[in-house]
Every structure is written in C-alpha cells, then in structure tokens.
Short mmCIF file of C-alpha atoms in Angstrom, two decimals:
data_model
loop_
_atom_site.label_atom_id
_atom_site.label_comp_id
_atom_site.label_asym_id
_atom_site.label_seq_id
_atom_site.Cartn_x
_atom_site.Cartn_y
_atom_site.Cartn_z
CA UNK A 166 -2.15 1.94 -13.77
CA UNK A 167 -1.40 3.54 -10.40
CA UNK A 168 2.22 4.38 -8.85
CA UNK A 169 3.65 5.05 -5.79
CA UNK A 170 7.12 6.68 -5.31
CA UNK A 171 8.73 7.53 -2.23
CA UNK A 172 11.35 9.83 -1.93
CA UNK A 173 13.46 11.61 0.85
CA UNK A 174 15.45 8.63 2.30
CA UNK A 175 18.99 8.93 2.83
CA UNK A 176 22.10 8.67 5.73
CA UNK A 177 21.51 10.69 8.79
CA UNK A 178 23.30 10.74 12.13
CA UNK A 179 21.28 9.74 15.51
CA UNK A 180 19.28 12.15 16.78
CA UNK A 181 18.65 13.71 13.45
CA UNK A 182 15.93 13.78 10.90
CA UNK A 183 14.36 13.09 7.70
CA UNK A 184 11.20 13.34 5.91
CA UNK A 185 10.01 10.82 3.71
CA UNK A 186 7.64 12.14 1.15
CA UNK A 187 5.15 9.43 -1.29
CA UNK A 188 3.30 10.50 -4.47
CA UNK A 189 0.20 8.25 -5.73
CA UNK A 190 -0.20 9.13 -9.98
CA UNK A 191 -2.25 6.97 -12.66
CA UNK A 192 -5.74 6.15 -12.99
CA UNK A 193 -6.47 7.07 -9.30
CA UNK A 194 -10.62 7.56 -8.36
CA UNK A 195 -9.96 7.80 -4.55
CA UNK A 196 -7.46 6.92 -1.54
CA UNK A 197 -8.38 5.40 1.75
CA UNK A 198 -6.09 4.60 3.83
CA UNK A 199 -2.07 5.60 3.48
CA UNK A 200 0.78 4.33 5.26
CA UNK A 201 4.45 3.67 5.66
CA UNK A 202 5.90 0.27 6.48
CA UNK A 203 9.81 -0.16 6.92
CA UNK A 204 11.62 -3.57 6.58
CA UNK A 205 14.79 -4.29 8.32
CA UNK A 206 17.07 -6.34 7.28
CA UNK A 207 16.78 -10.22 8.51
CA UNK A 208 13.36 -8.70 10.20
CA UNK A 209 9.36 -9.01 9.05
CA UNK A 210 8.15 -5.61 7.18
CA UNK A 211 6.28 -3.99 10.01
CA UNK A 212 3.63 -1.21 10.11
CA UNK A 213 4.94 1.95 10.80
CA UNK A 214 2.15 4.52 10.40
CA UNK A 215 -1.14 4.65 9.31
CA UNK A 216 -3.42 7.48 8.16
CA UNK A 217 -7.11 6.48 7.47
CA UNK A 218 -8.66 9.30 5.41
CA UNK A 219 -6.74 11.71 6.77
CA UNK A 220 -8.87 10.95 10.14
CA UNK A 221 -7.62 9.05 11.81
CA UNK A 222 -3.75 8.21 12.56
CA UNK A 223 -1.57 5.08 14.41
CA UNK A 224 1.76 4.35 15.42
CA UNK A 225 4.01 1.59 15.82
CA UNK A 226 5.00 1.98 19.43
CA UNK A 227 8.71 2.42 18.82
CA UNK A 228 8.21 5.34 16.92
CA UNK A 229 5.07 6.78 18.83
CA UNK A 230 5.83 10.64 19.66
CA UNK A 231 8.96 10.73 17.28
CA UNK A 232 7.41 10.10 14.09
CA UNK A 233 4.63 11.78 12.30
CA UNK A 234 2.50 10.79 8.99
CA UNK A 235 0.32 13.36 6.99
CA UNK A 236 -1.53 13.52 4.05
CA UNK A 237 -2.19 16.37 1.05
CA UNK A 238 -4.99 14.39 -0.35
CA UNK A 239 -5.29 17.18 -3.16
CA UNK A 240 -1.67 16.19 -4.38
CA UNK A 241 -2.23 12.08 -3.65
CA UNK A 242 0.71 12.76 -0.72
CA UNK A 243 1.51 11.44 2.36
CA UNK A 244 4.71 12.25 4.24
CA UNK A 245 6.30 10.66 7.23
CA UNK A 246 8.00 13.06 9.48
CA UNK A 247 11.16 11.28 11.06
CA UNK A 248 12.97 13.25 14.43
CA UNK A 249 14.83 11.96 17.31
CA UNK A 250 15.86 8.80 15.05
CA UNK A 251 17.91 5.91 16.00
CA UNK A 252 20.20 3.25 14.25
CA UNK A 253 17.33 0.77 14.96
CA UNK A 254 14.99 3.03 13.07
CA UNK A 255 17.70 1.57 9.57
CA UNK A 256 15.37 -0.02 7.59
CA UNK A 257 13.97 0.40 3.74
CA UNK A 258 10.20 2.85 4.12
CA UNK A 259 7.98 1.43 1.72
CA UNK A 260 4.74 3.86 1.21
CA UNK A 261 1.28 1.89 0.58
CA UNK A 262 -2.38 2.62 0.14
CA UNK A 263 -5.87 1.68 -0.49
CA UNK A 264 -6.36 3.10 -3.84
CA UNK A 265 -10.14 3.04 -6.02
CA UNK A 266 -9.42 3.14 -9.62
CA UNK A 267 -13.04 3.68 -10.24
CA UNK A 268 -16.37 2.74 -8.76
CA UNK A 269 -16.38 -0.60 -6.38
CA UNK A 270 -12.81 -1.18 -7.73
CA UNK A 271 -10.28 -0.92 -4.71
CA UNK A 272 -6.70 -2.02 -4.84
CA UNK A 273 -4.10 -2.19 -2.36
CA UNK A 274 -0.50 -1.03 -3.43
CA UNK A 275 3.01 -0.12 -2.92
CA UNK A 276 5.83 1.75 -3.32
CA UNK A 277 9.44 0.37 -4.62
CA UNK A 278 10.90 1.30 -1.13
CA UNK A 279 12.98 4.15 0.07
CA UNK A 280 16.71 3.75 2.10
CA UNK A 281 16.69 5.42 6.03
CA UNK A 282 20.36 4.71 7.36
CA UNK A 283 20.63 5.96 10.70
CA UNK A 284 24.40 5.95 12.05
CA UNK A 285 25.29 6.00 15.25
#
C-alpha cells in the first residue's frame, strides 16, 4: 500500500507565498517521476510541475520562474515552492508519482489534494 499526503496549503494574500510539501510512505521500492497538478474549479486538472528523478524539471508556463518543485528522495519528498502568487494560482495541489512497489511493478498515484486560496 503506498500514500501520498500533501500538506502546506492554506489562504495567502497576492504576492505572497506558500510551500506545499508531499510525503510518499508504504511498500515503496523506488520513485520516478514526482509532480504537482492543481485543479481549479469548473477547469481540467493541469500539470503544474514535474521532477523526473530529481534530473530533470518542467513548468507549466503560468507559473514558470515563480514556482519551484524539489525532491528529498531519501525522505520520499517533493515540495513545491509557491512566490509571487496570484488569485488565478486558487486551485486544489494534488501531489503524484511514479512509484515501484517492487521489481517490474510500477504504479502511478496520488495524493487526496491540498487547498491554495490566493486573495486578492
């Protein structure tokens, strides 16, 4: 059984900041890629950041230069660091990642979802 849990959403004023934090636990043999995904409401769930390996990193456009993901893969962590955010930045973060539970057995999963309200 593997988990994700994100924590470190809340209500922050424009302009402000946040750090979302996700913790992978259970049965876990390896992680590939990590990332954070936010969902808007009315709106598709959209990629956000994504962290291959610790290698390798993207960005969603809106959020390039403003956001930043990293990774403690000896805790099973990844983080997304959120500055400079905006009321169109509202959304719930959900944390996901390619996780091996053993050999040849990958899984892709996610977290419950974390709250960002940005006010304005």
């Amino acid at each position: 059984q593997v988990q994700l849990v994100e924590s470190g959403g809340g209500l922050v004023q424009a302009g402000g900041s946040l750090r979302l934090s996700c913790a992978a636990s259970g049965s876990i043999f390896s992680i590939n890629a990590m990332a954070w995904y936010r969902q808007a409401p009315g709106k598709q769930r959209e990629l956000v950041a994504h962290s291959t390996s610790g290698i390798s990193t993207k960005y969603a456009d809106s959020v390039k230069g403003r956001f930043a993901i990293s990774r403690d893969n000896a805790k099973n962590m990844v983080y997304l660091q959120m500055n400079s955010l905006k009321p169109e930045d509202t959304a719930v973060y959900y944390c996901n990642a390619d996780i091996s539970t053993g050999w040849g057995r990958w899984n892709n999963y996610w977290g419950q979802g974390t709250q960002v309200t940005v006010s304005s």
